[in-house]
PDB file of C-alpha atoms in Angstrom:
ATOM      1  CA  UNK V 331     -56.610 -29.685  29.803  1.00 48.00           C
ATOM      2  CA  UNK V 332     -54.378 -30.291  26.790  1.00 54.00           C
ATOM      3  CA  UNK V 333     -56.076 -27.181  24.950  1.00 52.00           C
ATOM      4  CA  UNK V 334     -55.271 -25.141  27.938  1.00 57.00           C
ATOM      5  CA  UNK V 335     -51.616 -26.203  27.953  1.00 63.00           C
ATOM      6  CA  UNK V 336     -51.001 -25.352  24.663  1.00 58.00           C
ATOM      7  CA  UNK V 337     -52.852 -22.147  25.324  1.00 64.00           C
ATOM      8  CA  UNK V 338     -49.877 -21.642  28.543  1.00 63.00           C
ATOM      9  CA  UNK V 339     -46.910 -23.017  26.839  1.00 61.00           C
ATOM     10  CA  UNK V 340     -47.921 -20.224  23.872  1.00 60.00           C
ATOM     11  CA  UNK V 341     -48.357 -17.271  26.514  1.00 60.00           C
ATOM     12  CA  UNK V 342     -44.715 -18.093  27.861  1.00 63.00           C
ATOM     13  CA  UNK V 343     -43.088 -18.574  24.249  1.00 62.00           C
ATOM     14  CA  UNK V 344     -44.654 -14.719  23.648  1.00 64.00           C
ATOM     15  CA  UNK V 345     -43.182 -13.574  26.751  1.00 61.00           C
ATOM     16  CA  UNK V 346     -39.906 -15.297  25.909  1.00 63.00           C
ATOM     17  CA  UNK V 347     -39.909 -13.406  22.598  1.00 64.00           C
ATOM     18  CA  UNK V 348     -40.535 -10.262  24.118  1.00 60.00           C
ATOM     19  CA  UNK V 349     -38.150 -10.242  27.115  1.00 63.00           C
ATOM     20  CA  UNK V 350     -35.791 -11.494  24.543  1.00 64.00           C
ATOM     21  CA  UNK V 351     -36.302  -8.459  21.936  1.00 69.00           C
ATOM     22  CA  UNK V 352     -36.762  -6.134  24.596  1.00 71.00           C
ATOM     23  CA  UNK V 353     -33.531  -7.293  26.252  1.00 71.00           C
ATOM     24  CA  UNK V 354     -31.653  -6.885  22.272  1.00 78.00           C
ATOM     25  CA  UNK V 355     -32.939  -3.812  21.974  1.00 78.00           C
ATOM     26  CA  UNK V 356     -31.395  -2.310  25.259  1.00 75.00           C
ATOM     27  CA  UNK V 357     -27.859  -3.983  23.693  1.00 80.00           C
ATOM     28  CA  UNK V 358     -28.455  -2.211  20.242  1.00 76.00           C
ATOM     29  CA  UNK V 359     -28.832   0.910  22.416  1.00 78.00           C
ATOM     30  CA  UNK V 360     -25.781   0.353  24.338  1.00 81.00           C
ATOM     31  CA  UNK V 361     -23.522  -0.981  21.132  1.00 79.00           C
ATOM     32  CA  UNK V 362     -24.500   2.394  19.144  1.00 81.00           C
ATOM     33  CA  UNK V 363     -23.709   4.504  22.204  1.00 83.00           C
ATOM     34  CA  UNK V 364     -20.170   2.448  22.512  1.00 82.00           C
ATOM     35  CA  UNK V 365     -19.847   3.220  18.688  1.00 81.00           C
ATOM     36  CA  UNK V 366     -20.468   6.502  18.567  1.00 84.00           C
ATOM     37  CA  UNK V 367     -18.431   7.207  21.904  1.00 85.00           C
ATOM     38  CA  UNK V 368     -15.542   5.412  19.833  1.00 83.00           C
ATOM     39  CA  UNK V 369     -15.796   7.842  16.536  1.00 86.00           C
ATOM     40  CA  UNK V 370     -16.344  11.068  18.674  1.00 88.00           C
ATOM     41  CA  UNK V 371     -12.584  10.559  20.016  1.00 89.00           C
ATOM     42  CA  UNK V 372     -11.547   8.866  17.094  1.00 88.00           C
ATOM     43  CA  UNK V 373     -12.192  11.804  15.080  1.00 89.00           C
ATOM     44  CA  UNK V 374     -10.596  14.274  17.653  1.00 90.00           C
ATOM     45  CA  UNK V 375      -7.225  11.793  17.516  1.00 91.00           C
ATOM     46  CA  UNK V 376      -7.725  11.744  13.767  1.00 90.00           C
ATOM     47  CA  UNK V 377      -7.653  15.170  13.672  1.00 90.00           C
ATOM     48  CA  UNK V 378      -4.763  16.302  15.872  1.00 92.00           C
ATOM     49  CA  UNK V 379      -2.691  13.251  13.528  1.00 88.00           C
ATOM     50  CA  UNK V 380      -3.430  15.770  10.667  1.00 86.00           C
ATOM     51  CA  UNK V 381      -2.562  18.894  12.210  1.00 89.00           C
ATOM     52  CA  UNK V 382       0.885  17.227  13.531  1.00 88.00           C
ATOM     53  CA  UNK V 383       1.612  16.573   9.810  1.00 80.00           C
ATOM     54  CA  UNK V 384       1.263  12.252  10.639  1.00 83.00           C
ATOM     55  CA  UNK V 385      -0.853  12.135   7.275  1.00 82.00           C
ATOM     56  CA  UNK V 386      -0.489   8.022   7.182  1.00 81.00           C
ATOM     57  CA  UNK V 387      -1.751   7.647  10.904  1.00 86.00           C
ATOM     58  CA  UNK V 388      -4.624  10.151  10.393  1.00 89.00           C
ATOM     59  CA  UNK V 389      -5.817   8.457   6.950  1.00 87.00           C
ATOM     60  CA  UNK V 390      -6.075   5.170   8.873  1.00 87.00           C
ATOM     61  CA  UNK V 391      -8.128   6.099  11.524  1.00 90.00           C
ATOM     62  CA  UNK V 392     -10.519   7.876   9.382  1.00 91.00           C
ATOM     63  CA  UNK V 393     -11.077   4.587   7.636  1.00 90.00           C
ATOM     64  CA  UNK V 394     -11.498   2.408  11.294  1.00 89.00           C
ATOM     65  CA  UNK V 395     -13.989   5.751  11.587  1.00 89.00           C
ATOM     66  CA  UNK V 396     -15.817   5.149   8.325  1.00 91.00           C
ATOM     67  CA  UNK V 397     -15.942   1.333   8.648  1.00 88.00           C
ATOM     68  CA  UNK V 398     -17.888   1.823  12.031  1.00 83.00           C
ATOM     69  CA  UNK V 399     -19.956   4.370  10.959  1.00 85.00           C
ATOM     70  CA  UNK V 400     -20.920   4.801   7.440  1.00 85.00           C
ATOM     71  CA  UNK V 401     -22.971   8.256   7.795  1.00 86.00           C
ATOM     72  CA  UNK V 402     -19.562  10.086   8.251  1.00 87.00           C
ATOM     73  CA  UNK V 403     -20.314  10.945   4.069  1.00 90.00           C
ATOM     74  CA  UNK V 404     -17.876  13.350   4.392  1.00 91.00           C
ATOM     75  CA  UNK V 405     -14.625  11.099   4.988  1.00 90.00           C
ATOM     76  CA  UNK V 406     -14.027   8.936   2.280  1.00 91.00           C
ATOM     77  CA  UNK V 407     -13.176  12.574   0.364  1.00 92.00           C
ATOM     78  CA  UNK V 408     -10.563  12.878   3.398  1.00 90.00           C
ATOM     79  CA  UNK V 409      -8.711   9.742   2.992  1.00 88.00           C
ATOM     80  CA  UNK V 410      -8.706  10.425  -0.941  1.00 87.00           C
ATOM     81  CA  UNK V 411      -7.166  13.780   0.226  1.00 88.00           C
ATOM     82  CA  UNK V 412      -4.526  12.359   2.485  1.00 87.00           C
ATOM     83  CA  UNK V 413      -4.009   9.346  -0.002  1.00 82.00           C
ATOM     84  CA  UNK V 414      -2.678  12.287  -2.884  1.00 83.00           C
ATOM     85  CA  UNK V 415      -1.126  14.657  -0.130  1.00 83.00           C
ATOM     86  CA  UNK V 416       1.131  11.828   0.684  1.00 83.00           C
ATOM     87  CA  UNK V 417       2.631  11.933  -2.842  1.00 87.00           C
ATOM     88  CA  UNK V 418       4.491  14.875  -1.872  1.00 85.00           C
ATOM     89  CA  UNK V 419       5.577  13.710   1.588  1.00 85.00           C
ATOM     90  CA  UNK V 420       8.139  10.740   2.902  1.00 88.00           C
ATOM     91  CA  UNK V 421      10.777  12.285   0.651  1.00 91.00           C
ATOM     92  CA  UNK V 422      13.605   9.962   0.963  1.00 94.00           C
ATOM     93  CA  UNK V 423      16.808   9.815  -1.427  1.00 95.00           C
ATOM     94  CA  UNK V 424      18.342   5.747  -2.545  1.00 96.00           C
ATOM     95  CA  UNK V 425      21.653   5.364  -3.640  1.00 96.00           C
ATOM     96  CA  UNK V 426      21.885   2.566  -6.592  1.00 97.00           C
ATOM     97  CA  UNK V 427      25.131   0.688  -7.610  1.00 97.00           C
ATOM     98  CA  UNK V 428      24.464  -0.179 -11.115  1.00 96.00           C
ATOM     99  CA  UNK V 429      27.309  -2.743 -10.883  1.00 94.00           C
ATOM    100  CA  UNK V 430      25.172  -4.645  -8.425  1.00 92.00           C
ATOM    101  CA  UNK V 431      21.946  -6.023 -10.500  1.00 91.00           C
ATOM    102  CA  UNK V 432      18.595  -6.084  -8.583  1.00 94.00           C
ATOM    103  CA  UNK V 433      18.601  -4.167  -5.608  1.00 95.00           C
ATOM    104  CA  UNK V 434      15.732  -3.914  -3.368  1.00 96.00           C
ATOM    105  CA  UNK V 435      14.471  -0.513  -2.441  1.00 96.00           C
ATOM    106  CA  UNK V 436      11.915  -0.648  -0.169  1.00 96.00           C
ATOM    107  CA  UNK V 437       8.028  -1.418   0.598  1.00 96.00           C
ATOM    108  CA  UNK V 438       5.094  -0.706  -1.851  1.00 96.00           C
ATOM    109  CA  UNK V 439       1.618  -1.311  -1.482  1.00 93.00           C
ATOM    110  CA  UNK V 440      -1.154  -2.255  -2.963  1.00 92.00           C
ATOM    111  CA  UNK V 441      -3.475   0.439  -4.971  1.00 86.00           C
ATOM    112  CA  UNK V 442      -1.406   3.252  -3.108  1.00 88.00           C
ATOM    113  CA  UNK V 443       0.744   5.558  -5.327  1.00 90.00           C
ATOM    114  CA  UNK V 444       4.414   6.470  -5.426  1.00 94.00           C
ATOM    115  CA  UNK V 445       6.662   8.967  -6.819  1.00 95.00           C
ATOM    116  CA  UNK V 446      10.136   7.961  -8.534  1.00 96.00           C
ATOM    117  CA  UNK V 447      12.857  10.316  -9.779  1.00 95.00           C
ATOM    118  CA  UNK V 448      16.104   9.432 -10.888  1.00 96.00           C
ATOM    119  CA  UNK V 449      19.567  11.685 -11.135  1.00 95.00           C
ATOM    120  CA  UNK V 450      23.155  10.568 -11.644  1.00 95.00           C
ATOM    121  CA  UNK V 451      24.948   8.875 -14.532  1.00 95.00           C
ATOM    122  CA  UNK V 452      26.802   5.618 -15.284  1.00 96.00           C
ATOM    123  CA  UNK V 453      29.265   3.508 -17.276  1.00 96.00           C
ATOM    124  CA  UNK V 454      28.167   0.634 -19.261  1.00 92.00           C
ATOM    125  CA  UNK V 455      31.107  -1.426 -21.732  1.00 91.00           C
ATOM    126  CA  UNK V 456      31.456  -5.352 -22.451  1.00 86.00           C
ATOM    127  CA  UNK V 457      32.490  -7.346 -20.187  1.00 82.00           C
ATOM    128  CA  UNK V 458      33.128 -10.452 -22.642  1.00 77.00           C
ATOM    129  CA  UNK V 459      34.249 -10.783 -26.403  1.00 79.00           C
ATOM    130  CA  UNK V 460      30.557 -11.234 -28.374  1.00 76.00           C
ATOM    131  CA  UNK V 461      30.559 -13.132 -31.941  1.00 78.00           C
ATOM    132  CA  UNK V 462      28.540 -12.136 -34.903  1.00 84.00           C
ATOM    133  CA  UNK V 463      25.469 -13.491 -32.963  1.00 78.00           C
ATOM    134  CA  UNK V 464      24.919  -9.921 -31.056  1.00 77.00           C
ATOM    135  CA  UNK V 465      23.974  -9.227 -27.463  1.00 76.00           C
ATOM    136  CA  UNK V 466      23.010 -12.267 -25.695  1.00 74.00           C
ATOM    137  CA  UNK V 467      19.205 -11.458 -24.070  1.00 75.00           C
ATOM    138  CA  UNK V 468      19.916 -13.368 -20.456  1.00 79.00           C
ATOM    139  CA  UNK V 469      17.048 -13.612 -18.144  1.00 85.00           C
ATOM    140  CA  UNK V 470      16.001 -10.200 -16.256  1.00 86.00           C
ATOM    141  CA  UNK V 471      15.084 -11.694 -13.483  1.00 83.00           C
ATOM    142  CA  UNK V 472      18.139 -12.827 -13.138  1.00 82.00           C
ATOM    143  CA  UNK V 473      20.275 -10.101 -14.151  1.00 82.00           C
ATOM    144  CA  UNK V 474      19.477  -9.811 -17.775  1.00 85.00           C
ATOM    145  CA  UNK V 475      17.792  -7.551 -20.529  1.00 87.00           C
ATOM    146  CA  UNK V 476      14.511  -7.026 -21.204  1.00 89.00           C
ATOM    147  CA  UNK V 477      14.072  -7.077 -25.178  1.00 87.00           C
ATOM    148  CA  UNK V 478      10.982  -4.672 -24.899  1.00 89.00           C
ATOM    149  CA  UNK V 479      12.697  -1.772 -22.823  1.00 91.00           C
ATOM    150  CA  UNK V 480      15.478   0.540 -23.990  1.00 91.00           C
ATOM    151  CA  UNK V 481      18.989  -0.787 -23.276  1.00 91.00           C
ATOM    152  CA  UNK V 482      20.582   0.710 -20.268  1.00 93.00           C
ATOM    153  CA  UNK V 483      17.519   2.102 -18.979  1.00 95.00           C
ATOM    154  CA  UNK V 484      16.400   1.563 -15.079  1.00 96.00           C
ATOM    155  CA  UNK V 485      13.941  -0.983 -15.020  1.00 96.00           C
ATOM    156  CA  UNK V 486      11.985  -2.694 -12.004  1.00 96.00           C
ATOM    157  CA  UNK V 487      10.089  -5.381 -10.290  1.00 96.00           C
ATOM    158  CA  UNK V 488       7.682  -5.620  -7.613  1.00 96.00           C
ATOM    159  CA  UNK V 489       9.059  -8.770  -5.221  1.00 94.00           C
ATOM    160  CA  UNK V 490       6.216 -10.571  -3.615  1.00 93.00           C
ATOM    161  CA  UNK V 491       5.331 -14.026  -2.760  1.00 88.00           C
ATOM    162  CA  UNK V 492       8.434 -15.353  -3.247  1.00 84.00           C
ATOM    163  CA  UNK V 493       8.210 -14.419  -6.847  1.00 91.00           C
ATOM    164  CA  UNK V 494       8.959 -11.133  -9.117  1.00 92.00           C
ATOM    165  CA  UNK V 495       6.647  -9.370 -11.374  1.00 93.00           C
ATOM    166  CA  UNK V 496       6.660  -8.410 -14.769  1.00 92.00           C
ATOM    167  CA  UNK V 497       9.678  -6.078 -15.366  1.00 94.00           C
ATOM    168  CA  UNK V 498       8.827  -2.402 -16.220  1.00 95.00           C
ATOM    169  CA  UNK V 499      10.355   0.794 -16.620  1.00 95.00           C
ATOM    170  CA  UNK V 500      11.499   3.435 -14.603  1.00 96.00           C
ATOM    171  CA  UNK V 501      14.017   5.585 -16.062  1.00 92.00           C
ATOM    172  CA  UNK V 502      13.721   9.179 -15.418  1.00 91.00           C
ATOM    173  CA  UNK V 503      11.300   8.833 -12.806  1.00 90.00           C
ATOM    174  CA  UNK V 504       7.621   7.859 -12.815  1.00 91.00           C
ATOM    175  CA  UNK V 505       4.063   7.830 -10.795  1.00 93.00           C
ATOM    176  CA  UNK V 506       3.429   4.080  -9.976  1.00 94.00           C
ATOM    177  CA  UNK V 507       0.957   2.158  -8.436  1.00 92.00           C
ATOM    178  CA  UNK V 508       1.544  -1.355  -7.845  1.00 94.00           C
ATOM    179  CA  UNK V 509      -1.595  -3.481  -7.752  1.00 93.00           C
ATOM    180  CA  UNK V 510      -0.194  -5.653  -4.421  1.00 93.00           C
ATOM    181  CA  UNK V 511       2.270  -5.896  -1.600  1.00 95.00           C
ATOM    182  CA  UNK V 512       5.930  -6.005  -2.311  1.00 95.00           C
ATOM    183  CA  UNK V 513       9.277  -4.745  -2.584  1.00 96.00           C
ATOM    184  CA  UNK V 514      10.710  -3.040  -4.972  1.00 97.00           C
ATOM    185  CA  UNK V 515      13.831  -3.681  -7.270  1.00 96.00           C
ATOM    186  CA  UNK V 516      15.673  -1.784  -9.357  1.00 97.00           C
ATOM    187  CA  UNK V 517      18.727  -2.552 -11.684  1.00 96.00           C
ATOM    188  CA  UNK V 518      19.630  -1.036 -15.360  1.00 95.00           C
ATOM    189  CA  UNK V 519      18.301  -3.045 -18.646  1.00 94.00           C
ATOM    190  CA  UNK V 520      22.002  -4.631 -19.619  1.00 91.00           C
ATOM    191  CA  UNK V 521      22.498  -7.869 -20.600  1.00 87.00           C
ATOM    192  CA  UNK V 522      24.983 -10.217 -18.934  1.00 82.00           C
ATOM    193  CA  UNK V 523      27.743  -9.520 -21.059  1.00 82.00           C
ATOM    194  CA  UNK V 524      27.773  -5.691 -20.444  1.00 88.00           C
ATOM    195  CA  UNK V 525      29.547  -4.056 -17.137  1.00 91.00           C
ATOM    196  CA  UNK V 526      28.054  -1.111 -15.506  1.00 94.00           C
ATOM    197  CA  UNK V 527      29.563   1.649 -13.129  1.00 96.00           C
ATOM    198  CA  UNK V 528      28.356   4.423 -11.513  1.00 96.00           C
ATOM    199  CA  UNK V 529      26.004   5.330  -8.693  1.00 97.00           C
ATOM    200  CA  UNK V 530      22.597   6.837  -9.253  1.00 97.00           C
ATOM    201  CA  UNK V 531      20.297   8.719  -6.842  1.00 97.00           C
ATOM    202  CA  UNK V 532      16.979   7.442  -6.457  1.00 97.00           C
ATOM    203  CA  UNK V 533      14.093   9.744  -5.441  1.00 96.00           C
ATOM    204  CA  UNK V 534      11.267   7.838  -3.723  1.00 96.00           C
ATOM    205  CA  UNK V 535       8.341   9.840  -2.182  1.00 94.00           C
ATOM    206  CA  UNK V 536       4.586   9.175  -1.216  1.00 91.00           C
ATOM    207  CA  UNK V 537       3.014   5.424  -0.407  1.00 90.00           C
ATOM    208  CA  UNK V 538       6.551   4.355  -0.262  1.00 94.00           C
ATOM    209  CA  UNK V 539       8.447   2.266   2.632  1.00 91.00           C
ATOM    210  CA  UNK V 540       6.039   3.548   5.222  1.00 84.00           C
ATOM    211  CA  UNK V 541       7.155   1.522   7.765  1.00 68.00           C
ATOM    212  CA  UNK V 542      10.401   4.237   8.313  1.00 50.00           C
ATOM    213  CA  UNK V 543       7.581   6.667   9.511  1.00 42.00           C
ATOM    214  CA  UNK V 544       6.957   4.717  12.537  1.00 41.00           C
TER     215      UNK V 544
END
């Protein structure tokens, strides 16, 4: 009696484990249909995002596409395309009051490329009577000079976390690519005691306050 059921209670664990596969298997079949119902219009929305010049919108859903289905080889060459179209896109001109200090700009993000250009000129004379000491350096993050870049040049932080980056250098203009999130400032390399004046354009174009395209 006890051999038999052991013998039973094995026979139903089998067809547990079958029913149970079996019934797995007919999900698997249903979740790849659902998946590749979802890429089939996702790449036909993709698409028409392209064509209607919406680069940003049509780079993200080619990623949701890729994430869900990873033999779609042929898009991660997209998105790289879209990513470096971009550059020349989202042309928007910033005007800067150099008398201000650090002035926010807008939105950059993370491993995704800008362009900055620069045009205009400005005033910059002491402010205070200076002693045989020199220049005073100040802080740069809070409206001083940076030792290492060229006085009166534009300089900038990224602004994230609460906290500013290192401060670099714009001048002219530049390709950057921030490594994170933030904001970015801009102000000219003077020290406290200095005054500027002027207004300069700022040229901003590419993976640059995205959120206006909205």
């Amino acid at each position: 009696v006890t051999v038999a059921s052991a013998t039973m209670l094995a026979l139903f664990a089998c067809i547990t484990q079958a029913q149970d596969a079996s019934a797995t298997r007919a999900i698997d079949v249903r979740s790849n249909k659902a998946i590749q119902s979802f890429v089939a219009e996702a790449l036909e929305l993709a698409i028409e995002y392209e064509n209607n010049g919406d680069v940003e919108k049509a780079r993200l859903m080619y990623e949701q596409i890729f994430r869900l289905d990873k033999r779609q080889q042929q898009l991660p060459a997209k998105i790289k395309f879209l990513e470096n179209s971009l550059l020349d896109k989202n042309q928007v001109i910033h005007k800067l009051n150099t008398a201000i200090g650090w002035t926010p700009i807008g939105n950059v993000y993370g491993d995704r490329s800008f362009k900055i250009v620069t045009a205009g000129t400005f005033t910059m004379t002491p402010s205070v009577e200076f002693s045989a000491k020199g220049i005073p350096k100040g802080d740069v993050k809070k409206d001083g000079m940076d030792d290492e870049i060229p006085l009166g040049a534009l300089i900038g932080v990224y602004f994230r976390d609460k906290k500013p980056s290192q401060a670099f250098p714009v001048g002219g203009g530049k390709l950057l690519t921030p490594e994170k999130d933030g904001v970015l400032y801009l102000k000219i390399n003077a020290p406290p005691g200095m005054k500027c004046e002027g207004v300069l354009s700022i040229g901003t174009s590419g993976w640059f306050n995205l959120n206006t395209l909205k």
